[in-house]
Amino acid sequence: MDKYDVIVVGCGPGGAIAGKTAAEKGLKTLILERGRKPGEKNVSGCGLSPKCWRDFPFMKELDLPNMRVAEMATAHFVDKHNKELINMSFSPSESAEYEEARKFLTTNVYRSELDPWLASLAVEMGAELRTSTLATGMLKSDRGKILGIILEDGTKLSADVVIGADGIISTTAISAGLRNRWEAYETGLIIQYDYKATREKIDEVIGSNALHYWYSATFPVAYTFFNANGFHAGLGGFLEWWDKSPLYYLDTFLQVEGIQRQIRLTEAKPREYQAHMLPFLSRPGKTYADNLMLVGDAAGFACPLEAEGVYYAMLSGKIAAEVGADSISSGDTSELKLVDYEKRWKNSPIGDEFEAGPEISNFLRDLAFNPKPGEWITPFLNDVMFGICNVANSHVANWRDMESELYKYSPYLLDVLLRDFLPIIGAINKPHSKEISRPLKWIGNKFGSFLLPRIARRIGSQKDLPLDAMRFLIEQFVEPLIEARMDSRYFKERGGK
Amino acid sequence: MSRMHKIELVDRISDTGEFIKINEEKCDGCGKCALICPMTLWKIRGDKAYLSDDYTDKCMECGSCWQICKNGAVEFSFPKGGSGIVVKQG
């Protein structure tokens, strides 16, 4: 039986970086990949965040044939008639913490190009990569201790440490008994088309404004993300959400005039149809056992808001390999030692991302993966802009009317403020709760987050109250919060004034 | 775009072997697999779900049918290493 120090199952970004790091530490490392080459089974958005460059020096070498740097993003808002009413763009801020974050929002790549490149870094370091190889279970002792991996042809491979980097349907996690499949409300289905166009056309029409989000009353939040010679147009939702076929919503999205225009102007043709599941956990579960650690999607490490996965997979792969190397040299690879892995990821940007996990999940469920609120959000944003800028009447007359025009939205705004935004703000401020006013602590707890939305709806149903109630709530909750953040040690450490 | 058109937009290596099974005892015919499948490979007849005979030539291996079934009636594994869907621009 072949014996390795570390076997990594799956050669996506998490597996490749785990394999690279383990091999760098001098460990005998094997990476298993079920595709004929890495990336062949993977689908994603796919925008790499500047964090990849901040934390992984080798990313400076990244130069893929079809990558496109996104220096601007645009959010489009579509109404219940599938008509785009308003859009707005944003760019990196000059105040961002590091160079790459000031330069770009994401760098868009195809996984079929990224994953083989990351795998080549692992192979250069001495890791062995076996492709077209499916792991079907864990090799276990009579007492159930994990000893290695079993392949589909029955081959047994032994390892001191197994790193499960095998995605959302993780054979290693399930076979080891760390988890069963997640619940339908913790996972999402994304479907998308890849469109082919020429680099010149996309340069001309899109340039570096390469991330387009489409928020609508007619489909769950969707996107067109542009690479050098093509783009992804897709959407997704929690698995239990779909009331009609996902295809119905994808087709509705593609009928929006703005998308049709992007397709026409870039002379794009559909090149590929793709589907993939994503974890949307509000909190990851246990990610280690005796001789086993889970990384990336297998561990549920996708950011709960945008489902960014590549960076968190790479980071967790690196941490797992480092903890694995430590544990092998100490001669103890039991879970008593591998608990260090959990401590380290909880203390990294991964843990940080899940600090407000349940609150962010609620936000997604209520507002993004649900087209219903688009029925008022799209006209509301448009009415604000129209109210300020339109020339159908004198500006002063328009502005005089604006308060009463916007008045009708106040119950909705109040509801969203209380039910979706304030709980997130409450959650991310928990570590600094000494500096937070009492009302904010109160909304951060379950009782407050249950009761306040109901109070909000009652207030909203009283015709004369909403605007006064808004003012009252802003005075009570939002202003003390801003003051608390201004005063907090946390804020000062980051150089705020 | 029609269903046929979508199938033309997916590339694959055949010889996958069987990789999805339905456990008829557990299936109550709720139809969620049929609703969610991005390739519409499931049909409900009577009170049971049926998987298209040619699913090995069409399935995109997303696993949604397995994930969504509240009774755990869908048994999903991956096709043989080196076979099945090939994502070229993922």
mmCIF file with all atom_site columns, N, CA and C in Angstrom, chain A residues 340-361:
data_model
loop_
_atom_site.group_PDB
_atom_site.id
_atom_site.type_symbol
_atom_site.label_atom_id
_atom_site.label_alt_id
_atom_site.label_comp_id
_atom_site.label_asym_id
_atom_site.label_entity_id
_atom_site.label_seq_id
_atom_site.pdbx_PDB_ins_code
_atom_site.Cartn_x
_atom_site.Cartn_y
_atom_site.Cartn_z
_atom_site.occupancy
_atom_site.B_iso_or_equiv
_atom_site.pdbx_formal_charge
_atom_site.auth_seq_id
_atom_site.auth_comp_id
_atom_site.auth_asym_id
_atom_site.auth_atom_id
_atom_site.pdbx_PDB_model_num
ATOM 1  N N  . ASP A 1 340 ? -6.154  22.704 16.594 1.00 0.00 ? 340 ASP A N  1
ATOM 2  C CA . ASP A 1 340 ? -5.409  23.932 16.257 1.00 0.00 ? 340 ASP A CA 1
ATOM 3  C C  . ASP A 1 340 ? -5.884  24.519 14.932 1.00 0.00 ? 340 ASP A C  1
ATOM 4  N N  . TYR A 1 341 ? -6.293  23.647 14.015 1.00 0.00 ? 341 TYR A N  1
ATOM 5  C CA . TYR A 1 341 ? -6.779  24.118 12.708 1.00 0.00 ? 341 TYR A CA 1
ATOM 6  C C  . TYR A 1 341 ? -8.000  25.013 12.898 1.00 0.00 ? 341 TYR A C  1
ATOM 7  N N  . GLU A 1 342 ? -8.941  24.519 13.692 1.00 0.00 ? 342 GLU A N  1
ATOM 8  C CA . GLU A 1 342 ? -10.149 25.321 13.922 1.00 0.00 ? 342 GLU A CA 1
ATOM 9  C C  . GLU A 1 342 ? -9.817  26.633 14.623 1.00 0.00 ? 342 GLU A C  1
ATOM 10 N N  . LYS A 1 343 ? -8.919  26.546 15.626 1.00 0.00 ? 343 LYS A N  1
ATOM 11 C CA . LYS A 1 343 ? -8.549  27.788 16.334 1.00 0.00 ? 343 LYS A CA 1
ATOM 12 C C  . LYS A 1 343 ? -7.967  28.797 15.353 1.00 0.00 ? 343 LYS A C  1
ATOM 13 N N  . ARG A 1 344 ? -7.114  28.283 14.440 1.00 0.00 ? 344 ARG A N  1
ATOM 14 C CA . ARG A 1 344 ? -6.454  29.217 13.519 1.00 0.00 ? 344 ARG A CA 1
ATOM 15 C C  . ARG A 1 344 ? -7.405  29.796 12.488 1.00 0.00 ? 344 ARG A C  1
ATOM 16 N N  . TRP A 1 345 ? -8.302  28.979 11.911 1.00 0.00 ? 345 TRP A N  1
ATOM 17 C CA . TRP A 1 345 ? -9.194  29.605 10.910 1.00 0.00 ? 345 TRP A CA 1
ATOM 18 C C  . TRP A 1 345 ? -10.197 30.536 11.568 1.00 0.00 ? 345 TRP A C  1
ATOM 19 N N  . LYS A 1 346 ? -10.607 30.197 12.817 1.00 0.00 ? 346 LYS A N  1
ATOM 20 C CA . LYS A 1 346 ? -11.547 31.111 13.492 1.00 0.00 ? 346 LYS A CA 1
ATOM 21 C C  . LYS A 1 346 ? -10.909 32.467 13.748 1.00 0.00 ? 346 LYS A C  1
ATOM 22 N N  . ASN A 1 347 ? -9.578  32.444 13.895 1.00 0.00 ? 347 ASN A N  1
ATOM 23 C CA . ASN A 1 347 ? -8.845  33.668 14.171 1.00 0.00 ? 347 ASN A CA 1
ATOM 24 C C  . ASN A 1 347 ? -8.359  34.368 12.901 1.00 0.00 ? 347 ASN A C  1
ATOM 25 N N  . SER A 1 348 ? -8.793  33.883 11.761 1.00 0.00 ? 348 SER A N  1
ATOM 26 C CA . SER A 1 348 ? -8.341  34.426 10.462 1.00 0.00 ? 348 SER A CA 1
ATOM 27 C C  . SER A 1 348 ? -9.525  35.164 9.813  1.00 0.00 ? 348 SER A C  1
ATOM 28 N N  . PRO A 1 349 ? -9.324  35.717 8.610  1.00 0.00 ? 349 PRO A N  1
ATOM 29 C CA . PRO A 1 349 ? -10.465 36.342 7.915  1.00 0.00 ? 349 PRO A CA 1
ATOM 30 C C  . PRO A 1 349 ? -11.648 35.385 7.712  1.00 0.00 ? 349 PRO A C  1
ATOM 31 N N  . ILE A 1 350 ? -11.398 34.068 7.768  1.00 0.00 ? 350 ILE A N  1
ATOM 32 C CA . ILE A 1 350 ? -12.515 33.127 7.612  1.00 0.00 ? 350 ILE A CA 1
ATOM 33 C C  . ILE A 1 350 ? -13.467 33.271 8.802  1.00 0.00 ? 350 ILE A C  1
ATOM 34 N N  . GLY A 1 351 ? -12.903 33.216 10.004 1.00 0.00 ? 351 GLY A N  1
ATOM 35 C CA . GLY A 1 351 ? -13.731 33.354 11.207 1.00 0.00 ? 351 GLY A CA 1
ATOM 36 C C  . GLY A 1 351 ? -14.414 34.703 11.248 1.00 0.00 ? 351 GLY A C  1
ATOM 37 N N  . ASP A 1 352 ? -13.660 35.732 10.828 1.00 0.00 ? 352 ASP A N  1
ATOM 38 C CA . ASP A 1 352 ? -14.183 37.087 10.811 1.00 0.00 ? 352 ASP A CA 1
ATOM 39 C C  . ASP A 1 352 ? -15.430 37.171 9.928  1.00 0.00 ? 352 ASP A C  1
ATOM 40 N N  . GLU A 1 353 ? -15.371 36.516 8.781  1.00 0.00 ? 353 GLU A N  1
ATOM 41 C CA . GLU A 1 353 ? -16.463 36.568 7.816  1.00 0.00 ? 353 GLU A CA 1
ATOM 42 C C  . GLU A 1 353 ? -17.756 35.986 8.394  1.00 0.00 ? 353 GLU A C  1
ATOM 43 N N  . PHE A 1 354 ? -17.608 35.049 9.330  1.00 0.00 ? 354 PHE A N  1
ATOM 44 C CA . PHE A 1 354 ? -18.801 34.401 9.889  1.00 0.00 ? 354 PHE A CA 1
ATOM 45 C C  . PHE A 1 354 ? -19.265 35.037 11.209 1.00 0.00 ? 354 PHE A C  1
ATOM 46 N N  . GLU A 1 355 ? -18.614 36.140 11.594 1.00 0.00 ? 355 GLU A N  1
ATOM 47 C CA . GLU A 1 355 ? -18.978 36.761 12.870 1.00 0.00 ? 355 GLU A CA 1
ATOM 48 C C  . GLU A 1 355 ? -20.454 37.158 12.884 1.00 0.00 ? 355 GLU A C  1
ATOM 49 N N  . ALA A 1 356 ? -20.944 37.630 11.742 1.00 0.00 ? 356 ALA A N  1
ATOM 50 C CA . ALA A 1 356 ? -22.367 37.988 11.653 1.00 0.00 ? 356 ALA A CA 1
ATOM 51 C C  . ALA A 1 356 ? -23.064 37.033 10.683 1.00 0.00 ? 356 ALA A C  1
ATOM 52 N N  . GLY A 1 357 ? -22.621 35.784 10.646 1.00 0.00 ? 357 GLY A N  1
ATOM 53 C CA . GLY A 1 357 ? -23.147 34.813 9.674  1.00 0.00 ? 357 GLY A CA 1
ATOM 54 C C  . GLY A 1 357 ? -24.661 34.696 9.654  1.00 0.00 ? 357 GLY A C  1
ATOM 55 N N  . PRO A 1 358 ? -25.315 34.421 10.802 1.00 0.00 ? 358 PRO A N  1
ATOM 56 C CA . PRO A 1 358 ? -26.767 34.255 10.780 1.00 0.00 ? 358 PRO A CA 1
ATOM 57 C C  . PRO A 1 358 ? -27.499 35.524 10.342 1.00 0.00 ? 358 PRO A C  1
ATOM 58 N N  . GLU A 1 359 ? -26.969 36.688 10.737 1.00 0.00 ? 359 GLU A N  1
ATOM 59 C CA . GLU A 1 359 ? -27.611 37.954 10.387 1.00 0.00 ? 359 GLU A CA 1
ATOM 60 C C  . GLU A 1 359 ? -27.470 38.222 8.885  1.00 0.00 ? 359 GLU A C  1
ATOM 61 N N  . ILE A 1 360 ? -26.284 37.877 8.345  1.00 0.00 ? 360 ILE A N  1
ATOM 62 C CA . ILE A 1 360 ? -26.070 38.078 6.911  1.00 0.00 ? 360 ILE A CA 1
ATOM 63 C C  . ILE A 1 360 ? -26.954 37.113 6.112  1.00 0.00 ? 360 ILE A C  1
ATOM 64 N N  . SER A 1 361 ? -27.098 35.887 6.625  1.00 0.00 ? 361 SER A N  1
ATOM 65 C CA . SER A 1 361 ? -27.979 34.922 5.953  1.00 0.00 ? 361 SER A CA 1
ATOM 66 C C  . SER A 1 361 ? -29.406 35.447 5.861  1.00 0.00 ? 361 SER A C  1
#
